CSV table of C-alpha atoms in Angstrom, one decimal:
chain,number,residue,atom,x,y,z
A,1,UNK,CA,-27.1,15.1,-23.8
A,2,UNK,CA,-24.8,15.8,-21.0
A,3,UNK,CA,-21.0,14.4,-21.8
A,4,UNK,CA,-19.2,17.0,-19.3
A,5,UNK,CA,-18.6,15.8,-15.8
A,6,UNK,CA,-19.4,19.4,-13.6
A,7,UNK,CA,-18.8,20.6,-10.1
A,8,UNK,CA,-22.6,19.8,-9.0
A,9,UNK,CA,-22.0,16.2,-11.0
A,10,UNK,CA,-19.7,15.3,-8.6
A,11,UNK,CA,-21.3,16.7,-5.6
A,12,UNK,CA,-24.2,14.7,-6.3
A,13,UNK,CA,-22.2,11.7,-6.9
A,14,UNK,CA,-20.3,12.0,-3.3
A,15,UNK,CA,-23.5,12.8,-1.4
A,16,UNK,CA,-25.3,10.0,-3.0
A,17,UNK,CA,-22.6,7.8,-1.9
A,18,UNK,CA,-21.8,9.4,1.6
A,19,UNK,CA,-26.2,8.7,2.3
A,20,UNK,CA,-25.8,5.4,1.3
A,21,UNK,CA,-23.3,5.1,4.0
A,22,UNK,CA,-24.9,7.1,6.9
A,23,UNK,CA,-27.9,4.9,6.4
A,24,UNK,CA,-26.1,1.8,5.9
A,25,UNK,CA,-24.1,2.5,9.5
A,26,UNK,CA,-27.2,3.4,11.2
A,27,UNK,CA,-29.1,0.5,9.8
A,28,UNK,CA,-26.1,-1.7,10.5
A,29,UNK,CA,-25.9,-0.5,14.0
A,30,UNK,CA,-29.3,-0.7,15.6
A,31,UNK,CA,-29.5,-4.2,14.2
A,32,UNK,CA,-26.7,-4.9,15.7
A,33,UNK,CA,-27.7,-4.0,19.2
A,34,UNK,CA,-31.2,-5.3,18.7
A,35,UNK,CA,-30.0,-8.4,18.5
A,36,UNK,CA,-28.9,-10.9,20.6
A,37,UNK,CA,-25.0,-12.1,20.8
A,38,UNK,CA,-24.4,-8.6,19.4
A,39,UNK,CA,-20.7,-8.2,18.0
A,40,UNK,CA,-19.6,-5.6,20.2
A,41,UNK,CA,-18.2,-2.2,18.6
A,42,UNK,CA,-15.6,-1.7,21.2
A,43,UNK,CA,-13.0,-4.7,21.8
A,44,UNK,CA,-11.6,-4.6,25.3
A,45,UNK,CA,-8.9,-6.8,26.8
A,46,UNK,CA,-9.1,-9.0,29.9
A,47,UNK,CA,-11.8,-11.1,30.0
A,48,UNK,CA,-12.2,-14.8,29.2
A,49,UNK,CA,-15.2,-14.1,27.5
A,50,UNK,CA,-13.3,-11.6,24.7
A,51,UNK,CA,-14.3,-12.8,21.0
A,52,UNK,CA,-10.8,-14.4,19.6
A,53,UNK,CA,-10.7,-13.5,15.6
A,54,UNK,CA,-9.9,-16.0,13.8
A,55,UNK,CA,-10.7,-19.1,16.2
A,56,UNK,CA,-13.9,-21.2,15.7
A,57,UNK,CA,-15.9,-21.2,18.6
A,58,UNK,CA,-15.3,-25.1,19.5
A,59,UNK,CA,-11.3,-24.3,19.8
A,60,UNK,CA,-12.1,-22.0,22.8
A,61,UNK,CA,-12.0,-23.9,26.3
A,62,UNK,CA,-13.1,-22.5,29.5
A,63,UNK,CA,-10.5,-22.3,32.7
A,64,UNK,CA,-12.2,-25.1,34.9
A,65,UNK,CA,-11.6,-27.7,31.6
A,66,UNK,CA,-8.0,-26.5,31.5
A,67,UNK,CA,-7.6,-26.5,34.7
A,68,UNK,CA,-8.9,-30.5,34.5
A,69,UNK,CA,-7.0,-31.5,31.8
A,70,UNK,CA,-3.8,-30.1,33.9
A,71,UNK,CA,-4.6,-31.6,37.5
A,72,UNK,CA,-4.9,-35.3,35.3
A,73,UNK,CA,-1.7,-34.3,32.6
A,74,UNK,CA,-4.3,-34.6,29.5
A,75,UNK,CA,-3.4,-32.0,27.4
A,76,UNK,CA,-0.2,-30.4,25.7
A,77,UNK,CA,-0.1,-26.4,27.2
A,78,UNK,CA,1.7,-24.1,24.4
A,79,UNK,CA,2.7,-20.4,25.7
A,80,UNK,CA,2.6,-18.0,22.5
A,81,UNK,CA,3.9,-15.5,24.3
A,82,UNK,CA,8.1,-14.4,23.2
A,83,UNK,CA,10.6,-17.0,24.8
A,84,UNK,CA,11.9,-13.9,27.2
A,85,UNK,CA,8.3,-13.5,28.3
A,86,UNK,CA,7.8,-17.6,29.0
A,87,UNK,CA,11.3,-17.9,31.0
A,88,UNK,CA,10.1,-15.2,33.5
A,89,UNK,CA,7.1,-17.6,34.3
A,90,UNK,CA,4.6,-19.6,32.5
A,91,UNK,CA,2.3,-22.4,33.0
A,92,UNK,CA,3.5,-25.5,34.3
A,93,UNK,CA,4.6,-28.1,31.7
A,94,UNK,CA,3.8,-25.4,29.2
A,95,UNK,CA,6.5,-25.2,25.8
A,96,UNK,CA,7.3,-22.2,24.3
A,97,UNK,CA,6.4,-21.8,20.9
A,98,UNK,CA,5.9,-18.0,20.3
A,99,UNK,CA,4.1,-16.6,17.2
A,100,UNK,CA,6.3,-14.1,16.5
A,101,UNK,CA,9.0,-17.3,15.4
A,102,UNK,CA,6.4,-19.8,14.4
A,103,UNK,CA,8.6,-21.5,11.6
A,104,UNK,CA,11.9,-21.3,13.5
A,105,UNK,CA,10.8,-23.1,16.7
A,106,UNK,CA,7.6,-25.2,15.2
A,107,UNK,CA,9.8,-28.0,14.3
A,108,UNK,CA,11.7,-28.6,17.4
A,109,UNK,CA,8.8,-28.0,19.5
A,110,UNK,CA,6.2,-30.2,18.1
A,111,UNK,CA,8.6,-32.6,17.1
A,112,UNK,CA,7.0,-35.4,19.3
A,113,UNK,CA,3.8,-34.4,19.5
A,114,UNK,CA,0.9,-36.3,17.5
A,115,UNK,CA,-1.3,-34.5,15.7
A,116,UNK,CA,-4.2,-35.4,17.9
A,117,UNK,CA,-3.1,-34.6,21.0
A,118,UNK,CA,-5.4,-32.1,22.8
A,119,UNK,CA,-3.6,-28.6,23.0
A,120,UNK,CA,-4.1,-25.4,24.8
A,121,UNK,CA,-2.4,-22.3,23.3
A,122,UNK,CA,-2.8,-19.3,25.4
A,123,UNK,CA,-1.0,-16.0,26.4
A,124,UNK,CA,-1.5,-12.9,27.3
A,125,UNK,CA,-4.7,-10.8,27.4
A,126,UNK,CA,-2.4,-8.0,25.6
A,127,UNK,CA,-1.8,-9.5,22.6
A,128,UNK,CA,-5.4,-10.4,21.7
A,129,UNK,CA,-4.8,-12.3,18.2
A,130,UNK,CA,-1.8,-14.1,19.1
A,131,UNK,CA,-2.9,-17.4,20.4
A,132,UNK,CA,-5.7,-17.3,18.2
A,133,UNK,CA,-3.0,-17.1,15.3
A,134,UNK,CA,-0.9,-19.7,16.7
A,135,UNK,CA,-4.1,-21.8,17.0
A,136,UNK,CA,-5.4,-21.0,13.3
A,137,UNK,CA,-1.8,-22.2,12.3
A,138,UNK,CA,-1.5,-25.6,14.3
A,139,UNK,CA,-4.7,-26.4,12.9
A,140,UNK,CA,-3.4,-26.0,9.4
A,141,UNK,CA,-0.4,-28.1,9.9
A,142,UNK,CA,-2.9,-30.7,10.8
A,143,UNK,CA,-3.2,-30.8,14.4
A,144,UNK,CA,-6.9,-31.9,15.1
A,145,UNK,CA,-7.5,-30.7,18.5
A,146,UNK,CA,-6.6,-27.1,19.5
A,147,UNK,CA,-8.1,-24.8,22.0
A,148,UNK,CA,-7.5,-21.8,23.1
A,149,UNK,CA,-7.6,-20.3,26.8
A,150,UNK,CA,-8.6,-16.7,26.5
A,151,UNK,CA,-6.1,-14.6,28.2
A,152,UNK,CA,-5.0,-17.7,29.5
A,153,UNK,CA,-2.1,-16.1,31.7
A,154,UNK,CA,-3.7,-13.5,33.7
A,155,UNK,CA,-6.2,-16.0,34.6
A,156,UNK,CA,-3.9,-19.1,35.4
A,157,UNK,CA,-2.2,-16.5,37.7
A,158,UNK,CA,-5.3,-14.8,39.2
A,159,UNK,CA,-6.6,-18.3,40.2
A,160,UNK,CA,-3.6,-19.1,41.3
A,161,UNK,CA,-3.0,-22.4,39.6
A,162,UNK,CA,0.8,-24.0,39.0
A,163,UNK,CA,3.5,-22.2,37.3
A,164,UNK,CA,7.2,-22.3,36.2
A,165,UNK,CA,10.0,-19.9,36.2
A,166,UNK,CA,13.2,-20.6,34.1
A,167,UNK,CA,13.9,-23.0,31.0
A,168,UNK,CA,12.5,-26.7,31.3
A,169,UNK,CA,14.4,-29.5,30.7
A,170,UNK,CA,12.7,-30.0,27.3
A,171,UNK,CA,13.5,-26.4,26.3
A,172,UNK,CA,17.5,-26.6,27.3
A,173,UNK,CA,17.5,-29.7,25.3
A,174,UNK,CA,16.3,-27.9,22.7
A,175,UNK,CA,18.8,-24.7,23.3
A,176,UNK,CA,21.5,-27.1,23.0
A,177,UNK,CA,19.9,-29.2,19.9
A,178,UNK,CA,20.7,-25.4,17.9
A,179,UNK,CA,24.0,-24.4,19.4
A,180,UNK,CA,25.3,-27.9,18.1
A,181,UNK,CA,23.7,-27.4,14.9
A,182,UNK,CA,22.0,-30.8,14.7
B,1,UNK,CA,-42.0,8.5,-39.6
B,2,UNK,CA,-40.7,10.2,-36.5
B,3,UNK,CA,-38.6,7.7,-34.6
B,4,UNK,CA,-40.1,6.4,-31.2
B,5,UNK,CA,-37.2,6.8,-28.8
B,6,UNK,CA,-39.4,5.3,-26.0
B,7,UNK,CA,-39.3,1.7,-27.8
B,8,UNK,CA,-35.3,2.4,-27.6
B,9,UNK,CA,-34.8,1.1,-24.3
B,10,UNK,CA,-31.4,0.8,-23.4
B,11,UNK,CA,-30.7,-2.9,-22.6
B,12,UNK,CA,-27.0,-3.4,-22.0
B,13,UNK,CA,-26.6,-0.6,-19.1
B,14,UNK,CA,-30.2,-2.6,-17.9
B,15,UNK,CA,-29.3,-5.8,-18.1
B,16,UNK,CA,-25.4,-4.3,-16.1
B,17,UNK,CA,-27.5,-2.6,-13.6
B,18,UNK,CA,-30.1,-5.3,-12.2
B,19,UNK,CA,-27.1,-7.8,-12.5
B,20,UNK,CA,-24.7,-6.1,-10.1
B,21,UNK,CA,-27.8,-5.3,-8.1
B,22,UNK,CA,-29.2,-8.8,-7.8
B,23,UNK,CA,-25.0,-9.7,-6.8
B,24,UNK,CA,-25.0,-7.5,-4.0
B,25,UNK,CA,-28.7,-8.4,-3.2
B,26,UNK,CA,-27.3,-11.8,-3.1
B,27,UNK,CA,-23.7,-11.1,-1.1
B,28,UNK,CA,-25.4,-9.0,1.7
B,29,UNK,CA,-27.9,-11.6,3.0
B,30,UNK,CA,-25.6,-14.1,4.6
B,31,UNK,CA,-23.2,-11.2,5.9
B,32,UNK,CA,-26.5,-9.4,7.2
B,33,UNK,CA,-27.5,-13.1,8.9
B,34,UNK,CA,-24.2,-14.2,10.7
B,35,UNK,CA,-22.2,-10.8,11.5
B,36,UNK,CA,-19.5,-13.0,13.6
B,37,UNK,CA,-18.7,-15.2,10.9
B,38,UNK,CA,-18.0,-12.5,8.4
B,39,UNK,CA,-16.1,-10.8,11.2
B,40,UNK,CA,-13.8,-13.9,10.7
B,41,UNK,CA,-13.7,-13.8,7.7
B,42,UNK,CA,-12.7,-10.3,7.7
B,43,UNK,CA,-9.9,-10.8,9.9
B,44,UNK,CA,-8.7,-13.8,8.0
B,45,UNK,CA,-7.5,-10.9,5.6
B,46,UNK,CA,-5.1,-10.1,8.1
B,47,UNK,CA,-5.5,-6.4,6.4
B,48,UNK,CA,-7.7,-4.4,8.7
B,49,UNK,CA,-6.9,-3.6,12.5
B,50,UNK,CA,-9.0,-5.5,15.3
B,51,UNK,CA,-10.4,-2.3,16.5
B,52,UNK,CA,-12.6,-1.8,12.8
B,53,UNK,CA,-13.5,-5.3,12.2
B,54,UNK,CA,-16.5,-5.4,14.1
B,55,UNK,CA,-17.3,-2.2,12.2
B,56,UNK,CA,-17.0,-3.4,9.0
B,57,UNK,CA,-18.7,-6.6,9.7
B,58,UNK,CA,-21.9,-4.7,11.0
B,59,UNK,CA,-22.1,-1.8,8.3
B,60,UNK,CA,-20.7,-3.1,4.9
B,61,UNK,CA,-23.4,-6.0,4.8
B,62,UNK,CA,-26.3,-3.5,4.7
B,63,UNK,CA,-23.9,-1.3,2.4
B,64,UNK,CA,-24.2,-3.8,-0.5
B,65,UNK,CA,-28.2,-4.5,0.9
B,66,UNK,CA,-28.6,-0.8,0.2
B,67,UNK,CA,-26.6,-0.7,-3.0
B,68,UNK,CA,-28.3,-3.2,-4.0
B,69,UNK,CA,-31.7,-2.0,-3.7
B,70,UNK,CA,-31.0,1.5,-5.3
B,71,UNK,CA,-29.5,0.0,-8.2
B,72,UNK,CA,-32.3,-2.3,-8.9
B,73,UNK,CA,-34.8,0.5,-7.8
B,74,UNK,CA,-32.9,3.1,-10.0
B,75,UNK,CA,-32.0,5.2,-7.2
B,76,UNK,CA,-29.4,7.5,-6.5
B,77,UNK,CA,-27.4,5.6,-9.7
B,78,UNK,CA,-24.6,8.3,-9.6
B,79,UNK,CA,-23.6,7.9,-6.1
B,80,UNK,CA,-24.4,4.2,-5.9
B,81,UNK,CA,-22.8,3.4,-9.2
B,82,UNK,CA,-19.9,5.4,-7.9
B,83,UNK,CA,-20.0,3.6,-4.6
B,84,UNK,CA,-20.5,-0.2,-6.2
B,85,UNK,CA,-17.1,0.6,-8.7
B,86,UNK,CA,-15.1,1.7,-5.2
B,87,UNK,CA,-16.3,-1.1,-3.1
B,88,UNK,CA,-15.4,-3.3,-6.0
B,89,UNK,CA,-11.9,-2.0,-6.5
B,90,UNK,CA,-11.6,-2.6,-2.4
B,91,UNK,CA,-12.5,-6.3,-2.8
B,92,UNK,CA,-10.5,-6.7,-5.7
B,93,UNK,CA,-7.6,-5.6,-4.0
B,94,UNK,CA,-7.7,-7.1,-0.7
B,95,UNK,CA,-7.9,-10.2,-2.6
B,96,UNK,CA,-5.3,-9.9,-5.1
B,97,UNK,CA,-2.9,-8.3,-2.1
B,98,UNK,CA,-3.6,-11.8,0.1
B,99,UNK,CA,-2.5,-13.8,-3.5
B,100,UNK,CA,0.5,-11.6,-3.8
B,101,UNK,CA,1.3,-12.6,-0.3
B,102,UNK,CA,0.6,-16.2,-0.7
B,103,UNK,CA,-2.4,-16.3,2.1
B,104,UNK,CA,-4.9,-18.8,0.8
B,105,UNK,CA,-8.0,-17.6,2.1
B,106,UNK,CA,-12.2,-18.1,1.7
B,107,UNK,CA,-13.3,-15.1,0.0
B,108,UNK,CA,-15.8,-14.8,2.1
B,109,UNK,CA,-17.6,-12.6,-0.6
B,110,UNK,CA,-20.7,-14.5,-1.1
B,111,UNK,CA,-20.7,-16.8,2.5
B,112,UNK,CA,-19.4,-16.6,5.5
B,113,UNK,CA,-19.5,-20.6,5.2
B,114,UNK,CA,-15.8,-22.5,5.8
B,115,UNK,CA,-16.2,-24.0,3.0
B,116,UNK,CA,-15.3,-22.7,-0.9
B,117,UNK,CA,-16.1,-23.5,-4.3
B,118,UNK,CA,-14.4,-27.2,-4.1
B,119,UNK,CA,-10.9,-26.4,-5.4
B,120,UNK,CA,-10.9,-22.7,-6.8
B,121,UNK,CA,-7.5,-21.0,-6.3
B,122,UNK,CA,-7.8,-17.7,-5.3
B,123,UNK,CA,-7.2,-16.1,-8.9
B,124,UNK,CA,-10.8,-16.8,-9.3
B,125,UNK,CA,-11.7,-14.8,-7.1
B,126,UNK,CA,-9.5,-12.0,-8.7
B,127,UNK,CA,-11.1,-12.6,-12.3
B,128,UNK,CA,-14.8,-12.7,-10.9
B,129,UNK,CA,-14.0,-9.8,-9.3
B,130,UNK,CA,-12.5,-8.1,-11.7
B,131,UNK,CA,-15.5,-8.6,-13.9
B,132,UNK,CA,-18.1,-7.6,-11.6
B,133,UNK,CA,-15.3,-4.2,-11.3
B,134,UNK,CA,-15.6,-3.5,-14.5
B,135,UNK,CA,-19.7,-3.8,-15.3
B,136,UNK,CA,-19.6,-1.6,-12.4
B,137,UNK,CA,-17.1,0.8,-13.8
B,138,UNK,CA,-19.2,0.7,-17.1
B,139,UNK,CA,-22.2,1.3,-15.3
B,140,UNK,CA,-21.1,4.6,-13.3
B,141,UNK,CA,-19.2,6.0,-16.8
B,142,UNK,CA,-22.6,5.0,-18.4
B,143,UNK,CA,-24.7,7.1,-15.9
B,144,UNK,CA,-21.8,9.9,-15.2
B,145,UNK,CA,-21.9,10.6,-19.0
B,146,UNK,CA,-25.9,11.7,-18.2
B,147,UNK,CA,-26.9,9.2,-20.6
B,148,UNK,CA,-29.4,7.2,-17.7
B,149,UNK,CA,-30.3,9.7,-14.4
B,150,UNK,CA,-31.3,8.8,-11.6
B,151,UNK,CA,-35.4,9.2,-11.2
B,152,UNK,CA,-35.4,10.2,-7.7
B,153,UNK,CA,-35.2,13.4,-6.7
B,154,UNK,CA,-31.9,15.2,-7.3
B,155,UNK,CA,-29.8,15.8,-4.3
C-alpha cells in the first residue's frame, strides 16, 4: 500500500485537475456562444445596452422612458457620479448623491423623498458598477422603484436633452444645512 | 479460511465520494441553466473584478458538472478530489470574508434564485460549507494515501 506522497503523485494530481479545467472552459465556452443572450466574455463601456451587475433587469429603463418621465417631471433623477463631477454639469433637476459618500449625503438627499417615488440613478459609462451600486443600495433602504439609465450621461448629452451647470438651490440648501451643523 | 478482501468494500470514502458528487451534480445545474443570474450573484461578492465575472459564471458551473461526474464515475479521483477540496476552500472563504465584512448576501451556491433558505444567516452557509470542505479534504487524503485509485487510465 502506497502511504508516501511522490513527485509523479503530485503531477498526476495537478494534471488531473488542470484537464478538468481545460475541458470545463471549453465546455463552458462554446455553450456559451451557442446560445442565445450569451454573457459576453469581454465587457466594454459605452453602450446603453451594457449588462449592469448587480441590477435586476426590471430596474434598467431605456432613454426615450427617461426622457418621458423628464419632459412631464415624473421621476426623481440621482447623479452617482462625485459632487465635483455633478457641479461641472448634470442632468436637469438631477441631486447629487455619489456612491463613493453614500452614508454621508443619503440622509440629506433623500430626506423628502417617499420611498415610492420613481427614480433614475445614472452616471457615467466609465464607472460601470456605480449606478448599479447606488441602485442595489436605494433598493435596500426600501425604495420600491429604481431604475437605472445605462451610461446615462453620455447619452443625455449625445441626444442633447436638458442640463445644469453649478449647485441647485436644493444642493446649497443642503451645503449650508452642514456648515451650520444642523 | 483466507479472508475475501473483495466483500471488504470500503463504505465510508463511498458513501463521501457519491455525496460530494451528487452536491456538485446538484449545484452546477442551475448555474449551467441561467449563466446571468449567477453572474449576479458573483458580483454580489463584490470580491472578483468585472472583467472575470463573466468568466467565472460561464466555466465554474461545468467545473462542478465535471467534478461531479468523475467523482461519481470514479475518475481522475486524485486531481478531482484535489480540485473539489480547493474549490471548497474558495467558497468557504469568499463566504466567510463577506460575513467578516458584514455583506449579507444569497450564497448563490445551490440557486441563482433571489430568494434564500427563509431566514438563514450567513454562518450557515460557512458551517455547510465547511462540512462539505472537509468530506472533501477526507476524500483527497483518502485517495492521496493510494488507498482508492483512480480506474481510468493513469495520466
Amino acid at each position: 500500500m502506497k502511504n508516501s506522497i511522490d513527485q509523479k503523485s503530485i503531477l498526476q494530481i495537478l494534471s488531473q485537475a488542470g484537464m478538468i479545467l481545460i475541458l470545463a472552459a471549453t465546455l463552458g465556452i462554446l455553450v456559451n456562444e451557442a446560445r442565445p443572450g450569451k454573457l459576453s466574455l469581454w465587457l466594454t463601456g459605452g453602450s446603453e445596452k451594457q449588462p449592469v451587475l448587480g441590477v435586476e433587469t426590471r430596474m434598467l429603463i431605456s432613454l426615450d422612458e427617461a426622457e418621458t418621465r423628464f419632459l412631464r417631471d415624473r421621476a426623481l433623477f440621482l447623479d452617482a457620479r462625485s459632487p465635483e463631477i455633478y457641479k461641472q454639469a448634470h442632468i436637469m433637476r438631477a441631486r447629487n448623491l455619489p456612491w463613493e459618500a453614500f452614508e454621508q449625503y443619503i440622509g440629506t438627499v433623500m430626506a423628502d423623498i417617499r420611498r415610492d417615488r420613481f427614480i433614475i440613478i445614472y452616471c457615467d459609462g466609465q464607472t460601470l458598477s456605480v449606478s448599479g451600486d447606488l441602485a442595489v443600495a436605494l433598493a435596500s433602504r426600501g425604495y420600491k422603484n429604481v431604475h437605472v439609465l445605462v451610461n446615462g450621461w453620455n447619452l443625455w448629452l449625445a441626444n442633447e436633452l436638458p442640463i445644469e451647470a453649478g449647485t441647485p438651490a436644493h444642493a446649497r440648501l443642503r451645503e449650508m444645512d452642514t456648515q451650520h451643523g444642523s | 479460511m483466507v479472508p475475501d478482501h473483495r466483500l471488504k468494500t470500503p463504505v465510508i470514502p463511498l458513501a463521501v465520494r457519491l455525496f460530494l458528487g451528487f452536491v456538485f451534480l446538484y449545484a452546477s445545474v442551475d448555474k449551467i441553466l441561467h449563466p446571468a443570474a449567477f453572474a449576479e450573484t458573483i458580483y454580489n461578492y463584490r470580491i472578483l473584478p468585472e472583467c472575470l465575472i463573466h468568466w467565472v459564471a460561464i466555466i465554474l458551473p461545468w467545473v462542478e458538472l465535471l467534478l461531479g461526474c468523475f467523482l461519481i464515475l470514479r475518475m481522475w479521483l486524485p486531481g478531482g478530489s484535489f480540485l473539489s477540496t480547493l474549490l471548497l476552500l474558495i467558497f468557504l472563504g469568499s463566504v466567510a470574508f463577506n460575513m467578516a465584512r458584514g455583506l449579507d448576501i444569497q450564497c448563490g451556491c445551490f440557486s441563482t434564485s433571489e430568494e434564500r433558505i427563509h431566514g438563514a444567516p450567513m454562518l450557515w452557509y460557512v458551517v455547510r460549507d465547511a462540512a462539505f470542505l472537509l468530506l472533501s479534504l477526507y476524500l483527497f487524503l483518502d485517495t492521496l494515501l493510494g488507498r482508492r485509485g483512480s480506474v481510468s487510465p493513469k495520466m
